[in-house]
Amino acid sequence: MSVKVTIYEVALAARVSLATVSRVLNNPEKVKPDTRERVLKVIKELGYRPNAIARGLASRKTTTVGVLVSHITRASVAEMLGGISDIAMKYSYSIKLFSAHEDVNIIELINDIVAEQVDGVLILNDELDASRMKKVKELFDENEIPFVLANVVNDDRSVPSVSIDYEKAGYEITKLMIEMGKKDIYMLSTVRKYSVNDKKELGYTKAMQEANLMPRVFRTSGTTSVNRQHFANFFADKIIDGAIGVRDSIAVSFMNIANESGRSVPEMVSVAGFQNTKYALLSRPTLTSIDIPVYDIGAVAMRLLTKLMNKEQLDSLQVVLPHYIVRRESL
Amino acid sequence: MSVKVTIYEVALAARVSLATVSRVLNNPEKVKPDTRERVLKVIKELGYRPNAIARGLASRKTTTVGVLVSHITRASVAEMLGGISDIAMKYSYSIKLFSAHEDVNIIELINDIVAEQVDGVLILNDELDASRMKKVKELFDENEIPFVLANVVNDDRSVPSVSIDYEKAGYEITKLMIEMGKKDIYMLSTVRKYSVNDKKELGYTKAMQEANLMPRVFRTSGTTSVNRQHFANFFADKIIDGAIGVRDSIAVSFMNIANESGRSVPEMVSVAGFQNTKYALLSRPTLTSIDIPVYDIGAVAMRLLTKLMNKEQLDSLQVVLPHYIVRRESL
DNA sequence: CTGAAAGCGCTTACAG
DNA sequence: CTGAAAGCGCTTACAG
């Protein structure tokens, strides 16, 4: 039935020209109601769906956005894609997914994305230093493709982005511990440098310094099984009464080891994490965590991108979504 | 520099016809080495990248696959997309992402996907009953678009699919508990029916019946916070010495409550989960779990799809990946 | 309000 | 081995 029906066959059956069929679909108000109805009827009967590729070539708009993801296997990526796809669907955009590995040349990849003729691009989770950021911006600008950073740390005010204030979040959770009387608070971060984690550390450090306390960052590999040894060895001879993990999983991992080595949480050590994932709910004690609205970051970024693609006027290119601390047993 | 360079400009600069430039890209062996080098040089200099849309229209192949995901926000989706995208990249396919919500008409969605001119489709995690499965198959067959089910329960041997044997997995873990002398083993499943979970239950039931034990399935809503009450109330007056959660999170959730209400794990109750996620590692006690190779399911499904798109001969359309039990403290 | 025609940027038989 | 030409299935000024 609906095998490869083209606009030509619709036109024939409705006794109009191709142009009219196209108008019915794209500018219905320009077509006389009678004709419009007749054409729509035929479209339905034949199960006609315009070939998106042909349409893309002719109109030079593909109604497709590229989503460039680094660390695609992360759980939060799925959450963010959920937000992106819900909004994309609402505005009838398709999503093309591009995964950036550590070793791929991001500039090459972006050239590929450009060649795919997307109308806009979302960049998730990436680590773009200033010089690469500049190059990325040039590439997109040259090709007049709007793009939005989602959950990426970025200090260039001319680049549209949606994120949360990680530095402030780091500051607040540290401050909270300090106000509870904690003095030997560690930040548990990752060996590999993530700009998001840098911001958290920055906030932590600021709060510690303001209180005349010594900021101390401990870096783990991030692998749970490895953390175990790291934590146990490192903290064996240390004084510690507070710990903030840059991820919930790191916080929980630390908490388990603390409890096992007789430093009970929260009595002796307060612990907090970032992201407010299910880990925080399933751990014992349950974990205090900073809630990051990942789904919303995706949704808002996609929404912002639609505005840019429509060349709408915007008051601000930078959206900072609110975060909040979810208090639980660990603190 | 590389702004909108077309094949025409390359041809001009290299003093050849469009056809030759096209051949250099698509059938280089048909072009004389000298000419080929000359053209390649120009392509590089101008930073030419063929417009994927135009190419798609002319060749009627888009080198794009559609990925239809239900429950896109699930963590395992990201993992599976990782496997898919790694293999897709290897074979130079792009990925178009389509998210299926509970309420969307899957048939409509597939018609959309078809209109997008993808060369093949991957269906992830979906619940397709026999009649919808039949319709989906018809649609794709009509349009000659190969498709592969990934992590979807499917009994139609003519439909390509990659998954694991969930029934066997359910059987094995239950059997293991029985062999350890457990008699009152519950399966903790979800209220909403997932065919994957049905299979797990089937295996569980089979093992219980073989041992002349009474199979008992307890259904929770799946929300962690709600589980808490459910579990506590339900098991208050029940005898139980084993529990198998259809997901790690459910198992951990149960385990926490069991421990808190004085039924210590593993001494009094053995617990196991499915998926072998980080939850299993971070819980206390650590959780025995069935490892499901989610990344591999994605990768293998994508690889299978490339074969189908190339019309390669296959010995089997059904791939069943191995699973295994990861023993930890909870059992 | 509608149609004829050009064109989007490629690929692919067909000749030579 | 290479080029001229048709065509992929649409959209969009341009006339009327």
mmCIF file of C-alpha atoms (C1' of nucleotides) in Angstrom, chain A residues 17 19-20 23 31-32 35 58, chain C residues 1-5 7-9:
data_model
loop_
_atom_site.group_PDB
_atom_site.id
_atom_site.type_symbol
_atom_site.label_atom_id
_atom_site.label_comp_id
_atom_site.label_asym_id
_atom_site.label_seq_id
_atom_site.Cartn_x
_atom_site.Cartn_y
_atom_site.Cartn_z
ATOM 1 C CA SER A 17 0.436 20.064 -9.732
ATOM 2 C CA ALA A 19 3.593 22.593 -6.385
ATOM 3 C CA THR A 20 0.123 22.496 -4.945
ATOM 4 C CA ARG A 23 1.944 23.878 -0.595
ATOM 5 C CA VAL A 31 -4.254 26.816 -1.000
ATOM 6 C CA LYS A 32 -7.977 27.118 -1.569
ATOM 7 C CA THR A 35 -8.276 21.902 -3.198
ATOM 8 C CA ALA A 58 15.312 21.234 -1.837
ATOM 9 C "C1'" DC C 1 -5.023 30.482 -5.953
ATOM 10 C "C1'" DT C 2 -2.357 27.444 -9.188
ATOM 11 C "C1'" DG C 3 1.125 25.596 -12.523
ATOM 12 C "C1'" DA C 4 5.527 25.271 -15.194
ATOM 13 C "C1'" DA C 5 10.160 25.295 -14.479
ATOM 14 C "C1'" DG C 7 17.229 23.994 -8.913
ATOM 15 C "C1'" DC C 8 18.994 21.690 -4.408
ATOM 16 C "C1'" DG C 9 24.081 18.635 -4.816
#
